[in-house]
Coordinates of C-alpha atoms in Angstrom, one line a residue:
M1 CA -44.1 128.9 98.1
S2 CA -44.8 131.4 95.3
T3 CA -42.1 132.7 93.0
S4 CA -42.6 136.3 94.2
A5 CA -42.1 135.1 97.8
L6 CA -38.8 133.4 96.9
A7 CA -37.4 136.4 95.0
P8 CA -36.1 138.3 98.1
R9 CA -34.5 135.1 99.5
I10 CA -32.8 134.3 96.2
N11 CA -31.5 137.9 95.8
R12 CA -30.1 137.8 99.3
Q13 CA -28.5 134.4 98.7
L14 CA -27.0 135.8 95.5
L15 CA -25.6 138.8 97.2
R16 CA -24.1 136.6 99.9
A17 CA -22.5 134.4 97.3
I18 CA -21.1 137.4 95.5
G19 CA -19.9 138.9 98.8
D20 CA -18.1 135.7 99.7
A21 CA -16.5 135.4 96.3
L22 CA -15.2 138.9 96.6
D23 CA -13.9 138.2 100.1
G24 CA -11.8 135.4 98.6
V25 CA -9.9 138.0 96.6
K26 CA -10.0 140.6 99.4
T27 CA -12.3 142.9 97.6
A28 CA -14.9 145.0 99.5
I29 CA -18.4 145.5 98.3
C30 CA -21.3 147.6 99.6
I31 CA -24.7 148.1 97.9
F32 CA -27.0 151.1 98.4
D33 CA -30.7 151.5 97.5
D34 CA -32.2 154.4 95.5
E35 CA -32.4 156.5 98.7
D36 CA -28.7 156.0 99.6
R37 CA -29.4 153.5 102.3
T38 CA -27.1 150.6 103.0
V39 CA -28.4 147.3 101.6
F40 CA -25.5 144.8 101.8
W41 CA -21.8 144.6 102.6
N42 CA -19.2 141.8 102.9
R43 CA -16.4 141.1 105.4
S44 CA -13.7 142.7 103.3
F45 CA -15.7 146.0 103.6
L46 CA -15.1 146.0 107.3
Q47 CA -11.4 145.2 106.9
V48 CA -10.9 148.1 104.5
F49 CA -13.0 150.4 106.7
P50 CA -12.7 149.0 110.3
E51 CA -14.4 152.1 111.6
H52 CA -17.7 150.6 110.4
A53 CA -17.3 147.2 112.3
G54 CA -20.2 146.6 114.6
K55 CA -21.8 149.9 113.6
V56 CA -23.0 149.7 110.0
Y57 CA -26.5 148.3 109.7
E58 CA -29.0 147.5 106.9
G59 CA -31.0 150.6 106.0
E60 CA -28.3 153.0 107.4
P61 CA -28.2 156.2 105.4
Y62 CA -25.0 156.8 103.5
R63 CA -24.6 160.1 105.3
E64 CA -24.1 158.2 108.6
N65 CA -21.6 155.9 106.9
L66 CA -19.6 158.9 105.7
H67 CA -19.8 160.5 109.1
R68 CA -17.8 157.6 110.6
F69 CA -15.5 157.6 107.7
Y70 CA -14.5 161.2 108.1
L71 CA -14.3 161.0 111.9
A72 CA -11.5 158.4 111.2
R73 CA -9.6 160.6 108.7
L74 CA -10.1 164.3 109.5
S75 CA -7.7 166.3 111.6
A76 CA -8.9 168.1 114.7
A77 CA -8.7 171.4 112.7
D78 CA -11.0 170.0 109.9
L79 CA -13.6 168.3 112.1
P80 CA -15.7 171.4 112.5
N81 CA -16.2 171.2 108.7
I82 CA -17.2 167.5 108.6
E83 CA -20.7 168.2 107.2
Q84 CA -19.1 169.9 104.2
F85 CA -16.8 166.9 103.6
I86 CA -19.8 164.6 103.9
S87 CA -21.7 166.6 101.2
M88 CA -18.6 166.3 99.0
G89 CA -18.6 162.5 99.5
I90 CA -22.3 162.2 98.7
D91 CA -21.7 164.2 95.5
R92 CA -18.9 161.8 94.5
H93 CA -21.2 158.8 95.3
H94 CA -23.9 160.1 92.9
A95 CA -21.7 161.3 90.1
Q96 CA -19.0 158.7 89.9
M97 CA -18.5 157.4 86.4
R98 CA -14.9 156.1 86.5
P99 CA -12.7 154.5 89.2
Y100 CA -10.6 156.7 91.5
S101 CA -8.2 156.1 94.4
F102 CA -7.5 157.6 97.8
D103 CA -5.3 156.9 100.8
H104 CA -7.0 155.6 104.0
R105 CA -5.4 154.1 107.1
D106 CA -2.0 153.5 105.5
Q107 CA -3.7 151.9 102.4
R108 CA -4.1 153.0 98.8
V109 CA -7.8 152.2 98.1
L110 CA -9.2 152.0 94.5
V111 CA -12.9 152.4 94.3
S112 CA -15.3 151.7 91.4
S113 CA -19.0 152.5 91.5
L114 CA -21.9 151.8 89.1
P115 CA -25.6 152.5 89.1
L116 CA -28.0 149.5 89.2
P117 CA -31.5 149.2 87.9
G118 CA -34.1 151.0 90.1
G119 CA -31.7 153.7 91.2
Q120 CA -29.5 151.5 93.4
R121 CA -25.7 151.8 93.3
V122 CA -22.9 149.3 94.0
R123 CA -19.5 150.3 95.2
I124 CA -16.4 148.1 95.2
W125 CA -13.0 148.7 96.8
N126 CA -9.6 147.1 96.5
A127 CA -6.9 148.1 99.0
E128 CA -3.2 147.6 99.1
K129 CA -0.4 149.0 101.3
S130 CA 0.1 152.7 100.6
I131 CA 3.1 153.4 98.3
H132 CA 4.5 155.8 101.0
S133 CA 4.9 153.0 103.5
A134 CA 5.5 150.1 101.1
L135 CA 8.5 151.6 99.2
P136 CA 11.9 152.6 100.5
V137 CA 12.8 156.2 100.6
Q138 CA 15.2 155.8 97.8
A139 CA 12.4 154.6 95.5
L140 CA 10.3 157.6 96.3
A141 CA 13.1 159.9 95.4
T142 CA 13.1 158.6 91.8
N143 CA 12.7 161.5 89.4
A144 CA 10.3 161.2 86.5
V145 CA 12.0 162.7 83.4
V146 CA 10.0 164.6 80.8
S147 CA 12.0 164.5 77.6
D148 CA 12.4 167.5 75.5
E149 CA 10.2 166.0 72.8
T150 CA 7.4 165.2 75.3
A151 CA 7.7 168.7 76.9
A152 CA 7.3 170.3 73.5
L153 CA 4.2 168.2 72.8
L154 CA 2.7 169.0 76.2
D155 CA 3.4 172.7 75.8
R156 CA 1.1 172.7 72.7
L157 CA -1.8 171.4 74.7
P158 CA -4.6 174.0 75.6
D159 CA -5.0 172.2 79.0
G160 CA -2.6 172.7 81.9
V161 CA -0.4 169.8 83.1
M162 CA 1.5 169.5 86.3
I163 CA 3.6 166.7 87.7
C164 CA 4.1 166.4 91.5
D165 CA 6.4 164.2 93.5
H166 CA 5.2 162.1 96.4
D167 CA 5.3 165.1 98.8
G168 CA 3.0 167.1 96.5
M169 CA 5.8 169.4 95.2
L170 CA 5.7 170.5 91.6
K171 CA 8.4 168.9 89.5
W172 CA 7.3 170.0 86.0
V173 CA 4.5 172.1 84.4
N174 CA 3.6 173.0 80.9
Q175 CA 3.1 176.5 79.5
A176 CA -0.7 176.3 79.7
F177 CA -0.5 175.7 83.4
V178 CA 1.8 178.8 83.8
D179 CA -0.7 180.9 81.9
M180 CA -3.8 179.5 83.7
Y181 CA -2.4 180.3 87.2
A182 CA -0.7 183.6 86.2
C183 CA 2.8 182.4 87.0
G184 CA 5.7 184.4 85.6
N185 CA 7.4 181.3 84.1
K186 CA 7.7 177.6 84.7
Q187 CA 10.6 177.9 87.1
E188 CA 8.6 180.0 89.5
C189 CA 6.2 177.0 89.9
L190 CA 8.7 174.3 90.6
N191 CA 9.5 173.1 94.2
H192 CA 6.2 174.6 95.4
S193 CA 3.0 172.9 96.4
F194 CA -0.1 173.4 94.2
F195 CA -1.7 175.1 97.2
Y196 CA 1.0 177.8 97.1
I197 CA 0.3 178.3 93.4
Y198 CA -3.4 178.5 94.0
E199 CA -3.1 181.0 96.8
K200 CA -0.7 183.1 94.7
A201 CA -3.2 183.2 91.8
W202 CA -5.9 184.5 94.1
Q203 CA -3.5 187.1 95.6
Q204 CA -3.0 188.6 92.2
Q205 CA -6.7 189.4 91.7
Q206 CA -7.2 193.1 91.0
T207 CA -10.2 193.6 93.3
P208 CA -9.5 192.8 97.0
G209 CA -12.1 191.4 99.3
P210 CA -13.7 188.1 100.4
H211 CA -13.8 185.4 97.8
T212 CA -16.6 182.9 98.6
A213 CA -15.8 180.8 95.5
K214 CA -12.2 180.2 96.6
K215 CA -11.5 176.8 98.0
T216 CA -9.9 176.4 101.4
I217 CA -6.7 174.4 101.8
S218 CA -8.6 171.7 103.7
D219 CA -11.1 171.4 100.8
L220 CA -8.4 171.2 98.2
T221 CA -6.5 168.6 100.3
E222 CA -9.5 166.4 100.6
Q223 CA -10.3 166.7 96.8
F224 CA -6.7 165.8 95.9
N225 CA -7.0 162.7 98.2
F226 CA -9.5 161.1 95.9
S227 CA -7.3 160.6 92.9
G228 CA -9.2 160.1 89.6
A229 CA -12.4 161.8 90.8
P230 CA -12.4 165.0 88.7
F231 CA -13.2 168.1 90.7
D232 CA -13.6 171.8 90.0
I233 CA -11.9 174.8 91.5
A234 CA -12.6 178.5 91.1
L235 CA -10.0 181.1 89.9
P236 CA -10.2 184.8 89.8
N237 CA -12.3 186.6 87.1
Q238 CA -15.0 183.9 87.2
R239 CA -12.9 181.2 85.8
T240 CA -13.4 177.5 86.6
V241 CA -10.8 174.7 86.2
R242 CA -11.5 171.0 86.3
I243 CA -8.7 168.9 87.7
I244 CA -8.2 165.2 86.7
T245 CA -5.6 163.1 88.5
Q246 CA -3.5 160.1 87.4
K247 CA -1.5 158.6 90.2
N248 CA 1.8 156.7 90.3
V249 CA 3.6 157.6 87.1
H250 CA 7.2 156.8 88.1
Q251 CA 5.9 157.3 91.7
D252 CA 4.8 160.9 90.7
T253 CA 1.3 162.2 90.1
V254 CA 0.2 163.9 86.9
Y255 CA -2.6 166.4 87.0
T256 CA -4.5 167.8 84.0
H257 CA -6.2 171.2 84.4
V258 CA -9.0 171.9 82.0
D259 CA -10.6 175.3 81.7
V260 CA -14.4 174.8 81.9
S261 CA -15.3 178.4 82.6
E262 CA -17.6 178.7 79.6
L263 CA -19.5 175.5 80.5
E264 CA -19.9 176.7 84.1
L265 CA -21.1 180.1 82.9
Q266 CA -23.8 178.4 80.8
K267 CA -24.9 176.3 83.7
N268 CA -25.1 179.4 85.9
L269 CA -27.2 181.1 83.3
L270 CA -29.5 178.2 83.3
L271 CA -29.8 178.3 87.1
Q272 CA -30.4 182.0 87.0
A273 CA -33.2 181.4 84.4
Q274 CA -34.7 178.8 86.7
T275 CA -34.7 181.2 89.7
Q276 CA -36.4 183.9 87.6
L277 CA -38.9 181.4 86.4
L278 CA -39.7 180.3 89.9
E279 CA -40.9 183.9 90.7
I280 CA -42.9 183.9 87.5
A281 CA -44.6 180.6 88.1
N282 CA -45.9 181.8 91.5
K283 CA -48.3 184.1 89.6
K284 CA -50.1 181.1 88.2
S285 CA -50.5 182.4 84.7
A286 CA -50.8 180.5 81.5
Y287 CA -48.9 183.3 79.8
L288 CA -46.1 182.9 82.3
E289 CA -46.0 179.2 81.8
E290 CA -45.4 179.8 78.1
Q291 CA -42.6 182.2 79.0
M292 CA -41.1 179.5 81.2
L293 CA -41.2 177.0 78.4
S294 CA -39.8 179.5 75.9
T295 CA -36.8 180.2 78.2
L296 CA -36.1 176.6 78.8
N297 CA -36.6 175.7 75.2
A298 CA -34.2 178.5 74.2
I299 CA -31.6 177.1 76.6
A300 CA -32.1 173.6 75.3
L301 CA -31.9 174.6 71.7
A302 CA -28.7 176.7 72.3
R303 CA -26.9 173.7 73.6
D304 CA -28.4 171.0 71.4
N305 CA -26.4 169.5 68.5
E306 CA -29.7 168.9 66.7
T307 CA -31.8 171.6 64.9
G308 CA -34.9 173.5 65.9
Q309 CA -36.8 171.5 63.3
H310 CA -35.9 168.3 65.2
I311 CA -37.7 169.7 68.3
L312 CA -40.8 170.5 66.2
R313 CA -40.8 167.1 64.6
T314 CA -40.5 165.2 67.8
Q315 CA -43.2 167.3 69.4
Y316 CA -45.7 166.3 66.7
Y317 CA -44.6 162.7 66.6
V318 CA -45.3 162.5 70.4
K319 CA -48.7 164.0 70.1
T320 CA -49.6 161.8 67.1
L321 CA -48.5 158.6 68.9
A322 CA -50.3 159.5 72.1
L323 CA -53.6 160.2 70.4
R324 CA -53.4 156.9 68.4
L325 CA -52.5 155.0 71.6
R326 CA -55.6 156.3 73.3
A327 CA -57.8 155.6 70.2
L328 CA -56.5 152.0 70.3
G329 CA -57.7 151.8 73.9
H330 CA -54.3 151.8 75.5
Y331 CA -53.2 153.8 78.6
R332 CA -56.4 155.8 78.6
E333 CA -56.0 156.9 82.2
E334 CA -52.6 158.5 81.4
L335 CA -53.7 160.0 78.1
S336 CA -56.3 162.6 78.7
D337 CA -56.4 165.7 76.5
A338 CA -54.6 167.6 79.3
D339 CA -51.9 164.9 79.6
I340 CA -51.3 164.8 75.8
D341 CA -51.1 168.6 75.8
T342 CA -48.5 168.5 78.6
M343 CA -46.4 165.9 76.8
F344 CA -46.5 168.1 73.7
K345 CA -45.3 171.1 75.7
A346 CA -42.6 169.1 77.6
A347 CA -41.2 167.2 74.6
P348 CA -38.8 170.0 73.5
L349 CA -36.9 169.7 76.8
H350 CA -36.0 166.0 76.2
D351 CA -32.3 166.9 75.6
I352 CA -31.9 169.9 77.9
G353 CA -29.2 167.9 79.8
K354 CA -26.8 168.6 76.9
V355 CA -26.2 171.9 78.6
G356 CA -23.8 169.9 80.7
I357 CA -21.9 168.2 77.9
P358 CA -18.6 169.9 76.7
D359 CA -18.5 171.3 73.2
N360 CA -15.7 169.0 72.0
I361 CA -18.0 166.1 72.6
L362 CA -21.4 167.6 71.8
L363 CA -20.3 169.1 68.5
K364 CA -17.8 166.5 67.4
P365 CA -18.3 165.9 63.6
G366 CA -18.0 162.2 63.8
R367 CA -18.5 159.1 65.9
L368 CA -17.6 159.4 69.6
T369 CA -15.0 157.3 71.4
E370 CA -16.2 154.9 74.1
E371 CA -15.1 157.4 76.8
E372 CA -16.8 160.4 75.0
W373 CA -19.9 158.3 74.6
A374 CA -20.0 157.6 78.4
I375 CA -19.9 161.3 79.0
M376 CA -22.5 162.0 76.4
K377 CA -24.9 159.5 78.0
T378 CA -24.8 161.6 81.2
H379 CA -27.1 164.2 79.5
A380 CA -30.1 162.1 80.5
L381 CA -29.5 162.4 84.3
I382 CA -28.2 166.0 83.9
G383 CA -31.5 166.9 82.2
E384 CA -33.6 165.1 84.8
N385 CA -31.8 166.7 87.7
T386 CA -32.0 170.2 86.1
L387 CA -35.7 170.0 85.7
A388 CA -36.3 168.3 89.1
A389 CA -34.5 171.3 90.8
T390 CA -37.1 173.7 89.5
K391 CA -40.1 174.2 91.9
H392 CA -43.4 175.7 90.8
D393 CA -47.1 175.5 91.7
K394 CA -49.1 172.3 91.3
E395 CA -50.0 172.7 87.6
Q396 CA -46.5 173.7 86.5
N397 CA -44.9 171.0 88.7
H398 CA -46.9 168.5 86.7
L399 CA -45.5 169.9 83.4
L400 CA -42.0 169.8 84.8
T401 CA -42.5 166.3 86.2
I402 CA -43.5 165.1 82.7
A403 CA -40.5 167.0 81.2
K404 CA -38.2 165.4 83.9
N405 CA -39.5 161.9 83.1
I406 CA -38.9 162.5 79.4
A407 CA -35.4 163.9 79.8
G408 CA -34.3 161.1 82.2
G409 CA -36.0 158.2 80.6
H410 CA -36.1 158.6 76.8
H411 CA -33.0 156.5 76.4
E412 CA -34.3 153.6 78.5
W413 CA -35.2 150.4 76.6
W414 CA -38.3 148.2 77.0
N415 CA -36.1 145.2 77.7
G416 CA -33.9 147.0 80.3
E417 CA -30.8 147.5 78.2
G418 CA -31.0 151.2 77.9
Y419 CA -29.6 154.0 80.1
P420 CA -29.1 155.7 82.5
R421 CA -30.8 153.3 85.0
G422 CA -31.5 150.2 83.0
L423 CA -35.3 150.5 83.7
H424 CA -37.5 148.1 81.8
G425 CA -41.2 147.7 80.7
Q426 CA -43.6 150.0 82.5
Q427 CA -41.0 151.1 85.0
I428 CA -40.2 153.6 82.3
P429 CA -42.7 156.5 82.4
L430 CA -45.1 156.4 79.4
E431 CA -44.1 159.8 78.2
A432 CA -40.5 158.7 78.1
R433 CA -41.4 155.5 76.1
I434 CA -43.3 157.6 73.6
M435 CA -40.4 160.0 73.2
A436 CA -38.0 157.1 72.8
L437 CA -39.6 156.0 69.6
A438 CA -40.2 159.5 68.3
D439 CA -36.5 160.5 68.9
V440 CA -35.2 157.4 67.2
Y441 CA -37.4 157.7 64.2
D442 CA -36.4 161.3 63.7
A443 CA -32.7 160.4 64.1
L444 CA -33.0 157.7 61.5
V445 CA -34.7 159.8 58.8
S446 CA -32.6 162.9 59.4
E447 CA -29.2 163.5 57.8
R448 CA -26.3 164.3 60.1
V449 CA -22.7 165.1 59.6
Y450 CA -21.7 161.6 60.6
K451 CA -24.5 159.7 58.7
K452 CA -26.9 159.9 55.8
N453 CA -30.6 159.8 56.3
W454 CA -32.5 156.5 56.1
T455 CA -35.7 156.2 54.0
H456 CA -39.0 156.2 55.8
D457 CA -39.5 152.6 55.0
E458 CA -36.0 151.6 56.4
A459 CA -36.8 153.5 59.6
V460 CA -40.2 151.7 59.9
Q461 CA -38.6 148.3 59.4
F462 CA -35.9 149.1 62.1
I463 CA -38.6 150.1 64.6
I464 CA -40.6 146.9 63.9
E465 CA -37.4 144.9 64.5
K466 CA -36.9 146.6 67.9
K467 CA -40.5 146.0 69.0
G468 CA -40.5 144.5 72.5
M469 CA -36.7 145.1 72.7
Q470 CA -36.1 148.8 72.6
F471 CA -39.7 150.0 72.3
D472 CA -43.0 149.4 74.0
P473 CA -44.9 147.0 71.7
L474 CA -48.1 149.0 72.0
I475 CA -46.4 152.2 71.0
V476 CA -44.9 150.4 68.0
D477 CA -48.4 149.4 67.0
A478 CA -49.6 153.0 67.3
F479 CA -46.6 154.1 65.2
L480 CA -47.5 151.6 62.5
C481 CA -51.0 153.0 62.4
E482 CA -49.6 156.6 62.0
S483 CA -46.4 156.0 60.2
H484 CA -47.6 157.9 57.1
V485 CA -48.5 160.9 59.4
C486 CA -45.0 160.7 60.9
N487 CA -43.5 160.7 57.4
Q488 CA -45.6 163.8 56.6
I489 CA -44.4 165.6 59.7
A490 CA -40.8 164.7 58.8
Q491 CA -41.3 166.2 55.3
T492 CA -43.2 169.3 56.5
F493 CA -40.5 170.3 59.1
K494 CA -37.5 169.1 57.1
D495 CA -34.1 170.6 57.9

């Protein structure tokens, strides 16, 4: 039997072995493919979620899985909105970057999820008796004390902080929370639910009328159920607050409220620009294509922590490398004059996903923490999704497809150790592999607030060392043929 024929069996055997091992520690696992279809689950999965027993099947869409899940947990009043809750669950499935917890069938369930190579995703759950049923009433009544010193420190924070007891009643808030929700003072917030505070904030809006952005109580309740999964809520005057939960601090719950209004405004401006560009693109004009690129480039540049010269340099590096690759006889079918011109036009959009990265991380004048770096890395998928959401005619779709591939794939490594999906070899689009080398070379020879620039020779040596690891070997060969040209480009468009 051939090795390729054995591979599926070996993978299936490996999955079963992993599933059995996790069953031994009562840990549930379920794996989904790149189209959100069920691939594998173990016995513990059915114990944590008994509603799936005898019903889940290989190839089942995650949407059907969630439908059963919500049938088991929604009240009769919320059932008419089940599709909305399912959509929220799918969004969490795609966006999860950190573990979170929720209550289900008298259990507290902790869930972790990670993307796998090829767009798949693995989800793992641990369940234990819910604290509400496992602890005596006396334990639940324990008050968490915020010392004067701690209170003074929290009052200096720009973010709102609230602490709730096990019944969801506010026990303590800081001054930023009071200001954010237009409360008169701290005392007015205490012994109320957050839902009461939220409703009251909306009642104080100057202009009466329907508020489509306002969340319903059932929406808020479901969001709060998934502790640790950040979610956004709207406030009057076009404000947006992101809520992050930390459960079980002295049996209380701590919530951080971060004002992300400016970030959401910039995202909305980008979406508005895309809508306008959709109308423009329908006229099939080369002039309008340039307008589209100019608008997207301006948005990308406005949110980039690099310089405009960086965009120019990487454009010309990409074109230089593509032309040399073709001259060497490599990838000729993918490197026509039109293809290379499209790569040149699309290259400036490689970091457009930074529109979704908060300023305190994007503009930080120093090295990022591990958690900040994890958020920064999401810019690749944000950029890919942003460009994928824009629909145009056939010619412009090709341009945006190339731009999407570059934005989503220029941090992948040839050996599969890159991000966001861990693609390897020719799974990575050619245009993204070319941009990967161009971007790294420019980063090395450019001075930044957190590092000095390397010499051209040092950068060349680094790229040689990463041949076959980080970079496509053929693209490294093309770079070595044109390294002097890249050096000239770097000097011509120097910051």
